[in-house]
Coordinates of C-alpha atoms and ligand atoms in Angstrom, one line a residue:
M1077 CA 41.2 -24.7 -117.8
E1078 CA 39.2 -26.7 -120.4
F1079 CA 35.9 -28.3 -119.7
E1080 CA 33.6 -30.7 -121.6
V1081 CA 30.4 -32.6 -120.9
K1082 CA 30.1 -36.1 -122.4
V1083 CA 28.0 -39.2 -122.2
A1084 CA 30.6 -41.5 -120.7
S1085 CA 31.2 -44.4 -118.4
P1086 CA 33.9 -44.5 -115.7
E1087 CA 35.6 -47.8 -116.6
K1088 CA 36.3 -46.6 -120.2
Q1089 CA 38.2 -43.5 -119.2
R1090 CA 41.9 -43.5 -120.0
G1091 CA 43.0 -40.2 -118.4
A1092 CA 44.9 -39.2 -115.2
C1093 CA 42.0 -39.4 -112.8
V1094 CA 38.3 -40.6 -112.5
V1095 CA 36.3 -39.1 -109.7
V1096 CA 33.4 -40.9 -108.1
G1097 CA 31.3 -40.5 -104.9
I1098 CA 30.8 -42.7 -101.8
F1099 CA 28.0 -42.1 -99.4
E1100 CA 28.3 -42.5 -95.6
S1101 CA 28.4 -46.1 -94.3
R1102 CA 30.4 -47.1 -97.4
K1103 CA 27.4 -46.9 -99.8
L1104 CA 28.6 -46.8 -103.4
T1105 CA 27.1 -44.4 -106.0
E1106 CA 26.2 -45.9 -109.4
A1107 CA 29.5 -44.8 -110.9
A1108 CA 31.5 -46.2 -107.9
K1109 CA 29.6 -49.5 -108.4
V1110 CA 30.8 -49.7 -112.0
I1111 CA 34.4 -49.3 -110.9
D1112 CA 33.9 -51.8 -108.2
E1113 CA 32.6 -54.4 -110.7
T1114 CA 35.3 -53.7 -113.2
S1115 CA 38.0 -54.1 -110.5
N1116 CA 36.4 -57.3 -109.0
G1117 CA 35.4 -55.7 -105.7
Y1118 CA 38.6 -53.7 -105.2
I1119 CA 36.7 -50.6 -104.0
K1120 CA 34.5 -52.4 -101.5
A1121 CA 37.5 -54.2 -100.2
I1122 CA 39.4 -50.9 -99.6
L1123 CA 36.3 -49.4 -97.9
S1124 CA 35.8 -52.4 -95.7
Q1125 CA 39.5 -52.1 -94.5
G1126 CA 38.3 -48.8 -93.0
D1127 CA 40.3 -46.5 -95.2
M1128 CA 37.2 -44.4 -95.9
D1129 CA 33.6 -44.5 -94.9
G1130 CA 32.0 -41.8 -97.1
K1131 CA 31.8 -39.0 -94.6
A1132 CA 31.5 -35.5 -96.0
N1133 CA 34.9 -33.9 -96.9
A1134 CA 36.8 -37.2 -96.9
T1135 CA 38.8 -38.2 -100.0
L1136 CA 40.9 -41.2 -101.0
L1137 CA 43.2 -41.2 -104.0
L1138 CA 43.8 -44.7 -105.4
H1139 CA 46.4 -45.6 -108.0
N1140 CA 46.4 -48.4 -110.5
V1141 CA 43.0 -49.8 -109.7
P1142 CA 42.8 -53.2 -111.3
G1143 CA 40.9 -53.4 -114.6
M1144 CA 40.7 -49.6 -114.9
L1145 CA 42.3 -47.8 -117.8
C1146 CA 42.8 -44.5 -116.0
K1147 CA 45.9 -43.8 -113.7
R1148 CA 44.0 -42.9 -110.6
V1149 CA 40.5 -43.1 -109.0
L1150 CA 39.5 -40.4 -106.6
L1151 CA 36.8 -41.4 -104.1
V1152 CA 35.0 -38.5 -102.5
G1153 CA 32.8 -38.7 -99.4
L1154 CA 29.3 -37.4 -99.8
G1155 CA 27.9 -37.8 -96.3
K1156 CA 24.4 -39.1 -95.7
D1157 CA 22.6 -40.5 -98.7
K1158 CA 19.2 -39.2 -97.7
E1159 CA 20.4 -35.7 -96.9
F1160 CA 22.4 -35.2 -100.0
G1161 CA 21.5 -31.6 -100.9
D1162 CA 23.1 -28.6 -102.5
K1163 CA 25.4 -27.8 -99.6
A1164 CA 26.7 -31.4 -99.4
F1165 CA 27.3 -31.4 -103.1
I1166 CA 29.3 -28.2 -102.9
T1167 CA 31.3 -29.5 -100.0
A1168 CA 32.2 -32.7 -101.9
M1169 CA 33.2 -30.7 -105.0
H1170 CA 35.4 -28.4 -102.8
A1171 CA 37.1 -31.6 -101.4
V1172 CA 37.8 -32.8 -104.9
A1173 CA 39.2 -29.4 -105.9
N1174 CA 41.5 -29.5 -102.9
V1175 CA 42.9 -32.9 -104.0
F1176 CA 43.4 -31.4 -107.5
Q1177 CA 45.5 -28.6 -106.0
K1178 CA 47.7 -30.9 -104.1
S1179 CA 48.4 -33.5 -106.8
G1180 CA 49.9 -33.6 -110.2
I1181 CA 46.7 -34.6 -111.9
T1182 CA 46.6 -33.1 -115.4
D1183 CA 43.1 -34.2 -116.4
A1184 CA 40.1 -35.6 -114.7
S1185 CA 36.7 -37.2 -115.5
I1186 CA 34.2 -36.3 -112.8
F1187 CA 31.2 -38.7 -112.3
L1188 CA 29.2 -36.7 -109.8
T1189 CA 26.5 -35.3 -112.0
D1190 CA 24.3 -38.4 -112.1
I1191 CA 24.0 -38.5 -108.3
P1192 CA 20.6 -37.2 -107.3
V1193 CA 20.8 -33.9 -105.3
L1194 CA 17.7 -32.8 -103.4
E1195 CA 15.8 -30.1 -105.4
R1196 CA 18.7 -29.6 -107.9
D1197 CA 18.9 -30.7 -111.6
V1198 CA 21.9 -31.9 -113.7
E1199 CA 22.4 -28.3 -115.0
W1200 CA 22.8 -27.0 -111.5
K1201 CA 25.4 -29.7 -110.7
I1202 CA 27.4 -29.0 -113.9
N1203 CA 27.3 -25.3 -113.3
Q1204 CA 28.6 -25.7 -109.7
I1205 CA 31.4 -28.1 -110.7
A1206 CA 32.7 -25.5 -113.2
L1207 CA 32.4 -22.7 -110.7
I1208 CA 34.1 -24.5 -107.9
A1209 CA 36.9 -25.9 -110.1
M1210 CA 37.7 -22.5 -111.6
G1211 CA 37.2 -20.7 -108.3
S1212 CA 39.7 -22.8 -106.5
D1213 CA 42.2 -22.4 -109.3
Y1214 CA 42.0 -18.6 -108.8
Q1215 CA 45.2 -16.9 -107.8
F1216 CA 46.1 -13.3 -107.4
N1217 CA 49.7 -12.9 -108.4
Q1218 CA 49.8 -9.6 -110.2
L1219 CA 51.5 -7.7 -107.4
K1220 CA 54.2 -10.3 -106.5
S1221 CA 57.6 -9.9 -108.0
K1222 CA 57.9 -13.7 -108.4
P1223 CA 54.5 -15.3 -109.0
E1224 CA 53.7 -18.3 -106.8
E1225 CA 53.6 -21.7 -108.5
K1226 CA 50.3 -22.4 -110.2
K1227 CA 47.8 -24.3 -107.9
Y1228 CA 46.7 -26.8 -110.5
S1229 CA 48.5 -29.0 -112.9
L1230 CA 45.0 -29.7 -114.1
R1231 CA 44.2 -28.6 -117.6
K1232 CA 41.1 -30.4 -118.5
I1233 CA 37.9 -31.6 -116.7
S1234 CA 35.3 -33.9 -118.3
L1235 CA 31.9 -34.2 -116.8
G1236 CA 30.5 -37.6 -117.4
I1237 CA 26.7 -38.0 -117.7
S1238 CA 24.8 -41.2 -118.5
D1239 CA 21.7 -39.6 -120.0
R1240 CA 22.2 -38.5 -123.6
A1241 CA 19.0 -36.5 -123.4
A1242 CA 20.6 -34.2 -120.8
L1243 CA 23.6 -33.5 -123.0
A1244 CA 22.5 -30.3 -124.7
A1245 CA 21.2 -28.7 -121.5
G1246 CA 24.4 -29.9 -119.8
K1247 CA 26.6 -28.2 -122.3
Q1248 CA 24.6 -25.0 -121.9
A1249 CA 25.0 -25.2 -118.1
L1250 CA 28.7 -25.6 -118.5
L1251 CA 29.1 -22.5 -120.7
Q1252 CA 27.1 -20.6 -118.1
G1253 CA 29.3 -21.9 -115.2
V1254 CA 32.5 -21.0 -117.1
A1255 CA 31.1 -17.5 -117.9
I1256 CA 30.1 -16.8 -114.3
A1257 CA 33.5 -18.0 -113.1
K1258 CA 35.2 -15.6 -115.5
G1259 CA 33.0 -12.8 -114.2
M1260 CA 33.9 -13.7 -110.6
S1261 CA 37.6 -13.8 -111.5
L1262 CA 37.4 -10.3 -112.9
A1263 CA 35.5 -9.1 -109.8
K1264 CA 38.1 -10.7 -107.5
D1265 CA 41.0 -9.2 -109.4
L1266 CA 39.5 -5.7 -109.2
G1267 CA 38.7 -6.1 -105.5
N1268 CA 42.2 -7.5 -104.6
L1269 CA 44.1 -4.9 -106.5
A1270 CA 45.9 -2.2 -104.4
P1271 CA 44.0 1.1 -104.0
N1272 CA 46.9 3.0 -105.5
I1273 CA 46.4 1.0 -108.7
C1274 CA 42.7 0.4 -108.8
T1275 CA 41.6 4.0 -108.9
P1276 CA 38.5 5.5 -110.5
T1277 CA 40.6 6.0 -113.7
Y1278 CA 41.7 2.4 -113.6
L1279 CA 38.1 1.2 -113.3
A1280 CA 37.1 3.3 -116.3
K1281 CA 40.0 1.8 -118.3
Q1282 CA 38.8 -1.7 -117.3
A1283 CA 35.3 -0.9 -118.4
K1284 CA 36.5 0.4 -121.7
D1285 CA 38.6 -2.7 -122.2
I1286 CA 35.5 -4.9 -121.6
A1287 CA 33.5 -2.8 -124.0
K1288 CA 36.2 -3.3 -126.7
T1289 CA 36.4 -7.0 -126.2
Y1290 CA 32.6 -7.6 -126.3
K1291 CA 31.6 -4.6 -128.5
L1292 CA 29.6 -2.8 -125.9
K1293 CA 28.9 0.9 -125.7
A1294 CA 31.0 2.6 -123.0
T1295 CA 30.5 6.1 -121.6
V1296 CA 32.8 7.7 -119.1
L1297 CA 31.6 10.9 -117.5
E1298 CA 34.4 13.2 -116.2
Q1299 CA 34.0 15.7 -113.4
K1300 CA 33.0 18.5 -115.6
D1301 CA 30.2 16.4 -117.2
M1302 CA 28.9 15.5 -113.8
E1303 CA 29.0 19.1 -112.8
K1304 CA 26.8 19.9 -115.8
L1305 CA 24.3 17.2 -114.8
G1306 CA 24.2 18.6 -111.3
M1307 CA 25.6 15.6 -109.5
G1308 CA 26.5 17.6 -106.4
S1309 CA 26.2 14.7 -104.1
L1310 CA 28.6 12.4 -105.9
L1311 CA 31.0 15.3 -106.4
S1312 CA 30.9 16.2 -102.7
V1313 CA 32.5 12.8 -102.0
A1314 CA 35.2 13.2 -104.7
Q1315 CA 36.2 16.8 -103.8
G1316 CA 38.6 15.7 -101.0
S1317 CA 40.6 13.5 -103.4
D1318 CA 43.4 14.1 -105.9
Q1319 CA 42.1 11.3 -108.0
P1320 CA 39.4 12.4 -110.5
A1321 CA 36.0 10.8 -110.1
K1322 CA 34.4 9.0 -113.0
L1323 CA 30.9 7.9 -113.8
I1324 CA 31.1 4.8 -116.0
A1325 CA 28.3 3.3 -118.0
L1326 CA 28.4 0.1 -120.2
E1327 CA 25.5 -0.9 -122.4
Y1328 CA 24.9 -4.4 -123.7
Y1329 CA 22.1 -5.2 -126.1
G1330 CA 21.2 -8.8 -126.5
Q1331 CA 17.7 -7.9 -127.5
T1332 CA 16.1 -5.2 -129.7
K1333 CA 16.7 -1.8 -128.3
K1334 CA 13.1 -1.2 -127.5
E1335 CA 13.2 -3.9 -124.7
K1336 CA 13.8 -2.1 -121.4
P1337 CA 17.1 -2.9 -119.9
V1338 CA 18.0 -4.2 -116.4
V1339 CA 20.3 -1.6 -114.9
L1340 CA 22.9 -2.6 -112.3
V1341 CA 24.6 0.2 -110.3
G1342 CA 27.8 -0.7 -108.4
K1343 CA 29.4 1.4 -105.6
G1344 CA 32.9 2.2 -106.8
V1345 CA 34.7 3.8 -103.8
T1346 CA 38.2 2.8 -104.6
F1347 CA 39.3 3.7 -101.1
D1348 CA 37.2 4.8 -98.2
T1349 CA 39.1 6.5 -95.4
G1350 CA 35.8 7.9 -94.1
G1351 CA 36.8 11.4 -95.1
I1352 CA 36.8 14.0 -92.4
S1353 CA 34.7 11.5 -90.3
L1354 CA 37.9 9.5 -90.4
K1355 CA 37.8 5.7 -89.9
P1356 CA 40.0 4.1 -87.2
S1357 CA 43.4 3.0 -88.7
P1358 CA 43.5 -0.7 -87.8
D1359 CA 42.3 -2.7 -90.9
M1360 CA 41.7 0.4 -92.9
D1361 CA 43.5 -1.3 -95.8
E1362 CA 40.3 -3.4 -96.2
M1363 CA 38.5 -0.3 -97.4
K1364 CA 40.2 -0.9 -100.8
Y1365 CA 37.3 -3.4 -101.1
D1366 CA 34.8 -0.6 -101.1
M1367 CA 34.6 -0.8 -104.9
C1368 CA 33.4 -4.5 -104.8
G1369 CA 29.9 -3.4 -105.9
A1370 CA 31.5 -1.9 -109.0
A1371 CA 33.6 -5.0 -109.5
S1372 CA 30.6 -7.3 -109.2
V1373 CA 28.5 -5.4 -111.8
L1374 CA 31.4 -5.3 -114.2
G1375 CA 32.0 -9.0 -113.6
T1376 CA 28.3 -9.7 -114.3
M1377 CA 28.5 -7.7 -117.5
L1378 CA 31.4 -9.8 -118.6
A1379 CA 29.5 -13.0 -117.8
V1380 CA 26.4 -11.9 -119.6
A1381 CA 28.4 -10.8 -122.7
E1382 CA 30.3 -14.0 -122.6
M1383 CA 27.0 -16.0 -122.6
K1384 CA 25.5 -13.7 -125.2
L1385 CA 22.3 -13.6 -123.1
P1386 CA 19.2 -12.3 -124.9
I1387 CA 18.5 -9.4 -122.6
N1388 CA 19.5 -5.7 -122.5
L1389 CA 21.8 -4.8 -119.6
V1390 CA 23.2 -1.5 -118.5
V1391 CA 25.9 -1.2 -115.8
I1392 CA 26.6 2.1 -114.1
V1393 CA 29.6 2.6 -111.8
P1394 CA 30.0 5.9 -109.8
A1395 CA 33.7 5.8 -109.0
T1396 CA 35.7 7.9 -106.5
E1397 CA 37.9 7.9 -103.5
N1398 CA 36.7 9.2 -100.1
M1399 CA 39.6 11.2 -98.6
P1400 CA 40.1 13.8 -95.9
S1401 CA 41.8 17.0 -97.1
G1402 CA 41.5 20.8 -97.0
S1403 CA 39.0 20.6 -99.8
A1404 CA 37.0 17.6 -98.4
T1405 CA 33.3 17.8 -97.4
K1406 CA 32.8 18.7 -93.8
P1407 CA 30.1 17.3 -91.4
G1408 CA 27.3 19.8 -91.6
D1409 CA 27.8 20.6 -95.3
V1410 CA 24.6 20.7 -97.4
V1411 CA 24.8 19.4 -100.9
T1412 CA 22.3 19.3 -103.8
S1413 CA 21.9 16.0 -105.6
M1414 CA 21.1 15.6 -109.3
S1415 CA 17.4 14.9 -108.3
G1416 CA 17.3 18.4 -106.8
Q1417 CA 16.9 17.0 -103.3
T1418 CA 19.2 18.5 -100.7
I1419 CA 21.3 16.5 -98.3
E1420 CA 22.9 17.4 -95.0
V1421 CA 26.1 15.4 -94.8
L1422 CA 26.3 14.6 -91.0
N1423 CA 28.9 11.9 -91.5
T1424 CA 31.3 11.9 -94.4
D1425 CA 31.8 8.2 -93.9
A1426 CA 28.3 7.5 -95.1
E1427 CA 29.6 8.3 -98.6
G1428 CA 28.4 5.3 -100.5
R1429 CA 24.8 6.5 -100.5
L1430 CA 26.0 10.0 -101.6
I1431 CA 27.5 8.6 -104.8
L1432 CA 24.8 6.0 -105.4
C1433 CA 21.9 8.5 -105.2
D1434 CA 23.2 10.5 -108.2
A1435 CA 23.9 7.3 -110.1
L1436 CA 20.3 6.1 -109.4
T1437 CA 19.0 9.4 -110.8
Y1438 CA 21.2 9.0 -113.8
A1439 CA 19.9 5.4 -114.3
D1440 CA 16.4 6.9 -115.1
R1441 CA 17.6 7.9 -118.6
F1442 CA 17.9 4.3 -119.6
K1443 CA 14.2 3.7 -119.0
P1444 CA 14.9 0.7 -116.9
E1445 CA 12.8 -2.4 -116.4
V1446 CA 14.4 -2.7 -113.0
V1447 CA 17.4 -1.1 -111.2
I1448 CA 19.5 -3.1 -108.8
D1449 CA 22.3 -1.3 -106.9
V1450 CA 25.1 -3.3 -105.3
A1451 CA 27.2 -1.8 -102.6
T1452 CA 29.5 -2.5 -99.6
L1453 CA 27.3 0.0 -97.9
T1454 CA 27.1 -0.6 -94.1
G1455 CA 29.0 -2.2 -91.3
A1456 CA 25.6 -2.8 -89.8
C1457 CA 24.9 -5.3 -92.5
V1458 CA 27.9 -7.3 -91.4
M1459 CA 26.5 -7.3 -87.8
A1460 CA 23.1 -8.4 -88.9
L1461 CA 23.9 -11.1 -91.5
G1462 CA 27.6 -11.8 -91.0
H1463 CA 29.5 -13.1 -94.0
V1464 CA 26.8 -15.5 -95.1
A1465 CA 24.0 -13.6 -96.8
T1466 CA 23.9 -10.4 -98.7
G1467 CA 21.3 -7.8 -97.4
L1468 CA 18.4 -7.2 -99.8
I1469 CA 16.0 -4.3 -99.6
S1470 CA 13.5 -3.5 -102.4
N1471 CA 10.4 -1.4 -103.2
D1472 CA 9.0 -4.3 -105.3
D1473 CA 7.9 -7.7 -104.0
K1474 CA 8.3 -9.6 -107.3
L1475 CA 11.8 -8.2 -107.8
S1476 CA 12.9 -9.1 -104.2
Q1477 CA 11.4 -12.6 -104.6
D1478 CA 13.3 -13.1 -108.0
L1479 CA 16.5 -12.0 -106.4
L1480 CA 16.1 -14.3 -103.3
N1481 CA 15.3 -17.2 -105.7
A1482 CA 18.4 -16.4 -107.8
G1483 CA 20.5 -16.4 -104.7
E1484 CA 19.2 -19.8 -103.6
Q1485 CA 19.7 -21.2 -107.1
A1486 CA 23.3 -19.9 -107.4
A1487 CA 24.3 -20.8 -103.8
D1488 CA 25.0 -17.0 -103.3
R1489 CA 22.2 -16.1 -101.0
A1490 CA 20.5 -12.9 -99.9
W1491 CA 18.1 -12.1 -97.1
Q1492 CA 15.5 -9.4 -97.1
L1493 CA 15.1 -6.6 -94.6
P1494 CA 12.1 -4.3 -94.6
L1495 CA 11.7 -0.9 -96.3
W1496 CA 8.9 0.4 -94.0
D1497 CA 8.1 4.1 -93.8
D1498 CA 8.6 4.0 -90.0
Y1499 CA 12.4 4.0 -90.8
Q1500 CA 12.3 6.9 -93.2
E1501 CA 11.7 9.3 -90.3
L1502 CA 15.2 8.6 -89.0
L1503 CA 16.6 10.5 -91.9
K1504 CA 15.1 13.9 -90.9
S1505 CA 17.3 16.9 -91.1
N1506 CA 16.7 20.3 -89.5
F1507 CA 18.6 22.0 -92.3
A1508 CA 18.1 20.1 -95.6
D1509 CA 15.6 17.7 -97.2
M1510 CA 17.3 14.8 -95.5
A1511 CA 20.4 13.8 -93.5
N1512 CA 22.8 11.2 -94.9
I1513 CA 22.7 9.1 -91.7
G1514 CA 19.9 7.8 -89.5
G1515 CA 21.8 7.0 -86.3
R1516 CA 23.1 3.7 -85.1
A1517 CA 19.9 1.7 -85.1
A1518 CA 18.9 -0.2 -88.2
G1519 CA 21.8 1.2 -90.1
T1520 CA 21.4 -1.1 -93.2
I1521 CA 17.7 -0.2 -93.5
T1522 CA 18.2 3.6 -93.1
A1523 CA 20.9 3.5 -95.7
A1524 CA 18.4 1.8 -98.1
C1525 CA 15.7 4.3 -97.1
F1526 CA 18.0 7.1 -98.2
L1527 CA 18.5 5.4 -101.6
S1528 CA 14.8 4.7 -102.0
R1529 CA 14.2 8.4 -102.2
F1530 CA 16.1 8.5 -105.5
A1531 CA 14.6 5.3 -106.9
K1532 CA 10.9 6.4 -107.1
T1533 CA 10.4 6.1 -110.8
Y1534 CA 11.2 2.4 -111.2
R1535 CA 11.2 -1.0 -109.6
W1536 CA 14.4 -1.1 -107.5
A1537 CA 16.4 -3.3 -105.2
H1538 CA 19.5 -2.7 -103.2
L1539 CA 22.1 -5.4 -102.3
D1540 CA 24.3 -4.6 -99.3
I1541 CA 27.4 -6.8 -99.8
A1542 CA 29.5 -5.4 -97.0
G1543 CA 29.7 -8.8 -95.4
T1544 CA 29.9 -11.0 -98.5
A1545 CA 32.2 -9.3 -101.0
W1546 CA 35.4 -10.2 -99.3
K1547 CA 37.0 -12.3 -96.6
S1548 CA 39.2 -11.0 -93.8
G1549 CA 41.9 -12.9 -91.8
K1550 CA 44.3 -15.5 -93.2
E1551 CA 42.4 -16.0 -96.4
K1552 CA 42.0 -12.3 -97.0
G1553 CA 40.6 -11.6 -100.4
S1554 CA 37.8 -10.7 -102.6
T1555 CA 35.1 -13.4 -103.0
G1556 CA 33.5 -12.4 -106.4
R1557 CA 30.1 -12.3 -104.8
P1558 CA 27.4 -11.5 -105.8
V1559 CA 28.3 -12.2 -109.5
P1560 CA 26.6 -15.6 -109.3
L1561 CA 23.4 -14.2 -107.8
L1562 CA 23.2 -11.4 -110.3
T1563 CA 24.0 -13.6 -113.3
Q1564 CA 21.5 -16.2 -112.2
Y1565 CA 18.8 -13.5 -111.9
L1566 CA 19.5 -12.3 -115.4
I1567 CA 19.4 -15.9 -116.8
A1568 CA 16.1 -16.4 -115.1
Q1569 CA 14.8 -13.2 -116.7
T1570 CA 15.5 -14.6 -120.2
K1571 CA 13.6 -17.7 -119.3
A1572 CA 10.7 -15.7 -118.0
V1573 CA 10.5 -13.8 -121.3
N1574 CA 10.7 -16.8 -123.7
Ligands
BES1611 N1 32.2 1.2 -96.8 C1 31.6 1.4 -95.6 C2 30.8 0.2 -95.1 C3 31.6 -0.9 -94.6 C4 32.1 -0.9 -93.3 C5 31.7 -2.0 -95.3 C6 32.8 -2.0 -92.8 C7 32.4 -3.1 -94.8 C8 32.9 -3.1 -93.6 C9 30.6 2.6 -95.6 O1 31.0 3.6 -96.5 C10 30.6 3.2 -94.3 O2 31.6 3.7 -93.8 N2 29.4 3.1 -93.7 C11 29.2 3.6 -92.3 C12 27.9 4.3 -92.3 C13 27.6 5.1 -91.0 C14 28.6 6.2 -91.0 C15 26.2 5.5 -91.0 C16 29.2 2.4 -91.4 O3 28.7 1.4 -91.7 O4 29.8 2.5 -90.3
MN1612 MN1 32.3 5.0 -95.5
ZN1613 ZN1 32.2 3.1 -98.0

C-alpha cells in the first residue's frame, strides 16, 4: 500500500473516496463542512434524515455527492466532540479500515488529521492512520494451498492536512508509521507460522536475511559455541529437542560505535510443550507463539533499520524448543548458568527464564546503555493484566517510566509490577543458588526476580507479553505487539539525545 501526506482540501479530490468525520449529534468537522458547502447542504440533509448521527463506529458511504469531484464520500462517526481522545480516534480509523475492506475502493483521501484529538498531535494521528490501515490489510496466507482473496482493493491512501507548516513532520510521522507496520507484519508472520516451520534454525535464517537486506552484523551461535561459553541453563532447555538451539544476535549502528547500544532480548521458544513438566494438551498449539518475544525484537530491528534511526541497537534471540524426551531435563536437575550461578530446575515448564538468563549474561559484552527483555513468560501475567497491557518490571525508575510513556504514546500499553526484595525469597532452593520457580503466588514477579539476578550490571527492564502477543478464539493470531511500544521507546531515545 502506498501513502502520502499532502496539503489538500476535500472538495478538490478526484479519487475514489474522500473520508471525513462527523461528531455525535450530527456535528460536522471542518472537512465535512467544506463538503456540505460544496454540495449545497447535501451532507446536513442526509444527516437530518436520520441516516447517521455521528456515533462512534458508525459509517455511511455516499456515492455521487453533488459538486464533488470524487466518486464517494465516506462519513465516519467520531462520538462525542468533547471526549474525542486517542481511543476514539483509533476506533474511528478502524471503522474506516473496515469499510475499505468491504468495498472496491482503490484509493482514498483521508481528512481526519486536522481534527483535534485530546493530548495528541498531528504526527500521532498520521502514525496511527498508517498503522491501522496497514494492520487491517494484514493477511497470513503462506500456509494455505489457495490464498484467500486480498482484503483491500485499496492501493493508495492520501492524508490531507491544511497546515503547510506541519507537512515535514507529517511526512516523517508517516515514514515511521509505515516502518512500524512493516515490523509488526514480520512479527505477526513469525508468530503465526507453524512450529514445524518456524524452528530455531528458521529464526536464525530470518535474522540473517534481515541482516543482509539492511547491512547489519549477524552472529549465530551454535550449540558447541554456547557450550564453550558455559550457557548450561539455555542448553538444559534445548537438550530434550531434536532441533538444534541457536543464539542469534543482530547489531545495528545508526551512531558512532562508541555510543552504547540499547539491547533487546527476545524469548524464542519456538514450541513450548512444558518439557517433562508437560502442559495439558487442549490449546497446546498456542505454544507456537512462545517465540513472540523473539518475533517482536526482530520486528523492531526491521522498523529501526527501515527508519535509519540514529541509535545503536543490538537484538539477541535465544531460540530453542522445549520438548519432553529421554534426554530432556528432569525436575530436580541442577544446571550451571553462564553467570556461574546454579539453578535447580523444579519445573521444566518455567523454561523461558532459563534461556533468557544466559542471553542476559551474554548481553553484557555489548556494554549496553539499557537491556530490555521481551517474553511470553508467565500465564500469571495473563491473569493479572488480561490481554490489554504488557507486564513491565524493571530495576530502573527512569527506564520503566520511559517504557510506560512509549506504550501510552504508541497505544501499546504496559503496566508496572514491583521488583521488591520481599519476592526474591520465594526463589530459595535447598540444593542450588536458586530455584527456577517461586510457587503460584506472584508468578510474573518471581519470574522477573529470577531474571533480575542476571541483570545486575546494567539498567534493565522486562516485558511480559504472555497476554498481549497473540489473540485466541475466532480471530486467533499474532498481534505484532509490542513492536509499537519498543519502536516508540527507541524513537524517543533519539529525541532525548539530540
Ligand atoms: N510460555 C509459558 C507462559 C505462557 C503460558 C504464556 C500461557 C502464555 C500463555 C511459560 O513458559 C510457562 O509455561 N510458564 C509457566 C511458569 C510456571 C511453571 C512457574 C506458567 O506460567 O504456567
Ligand atoms: Mn513453559
Ligand atoms: Zn514458555
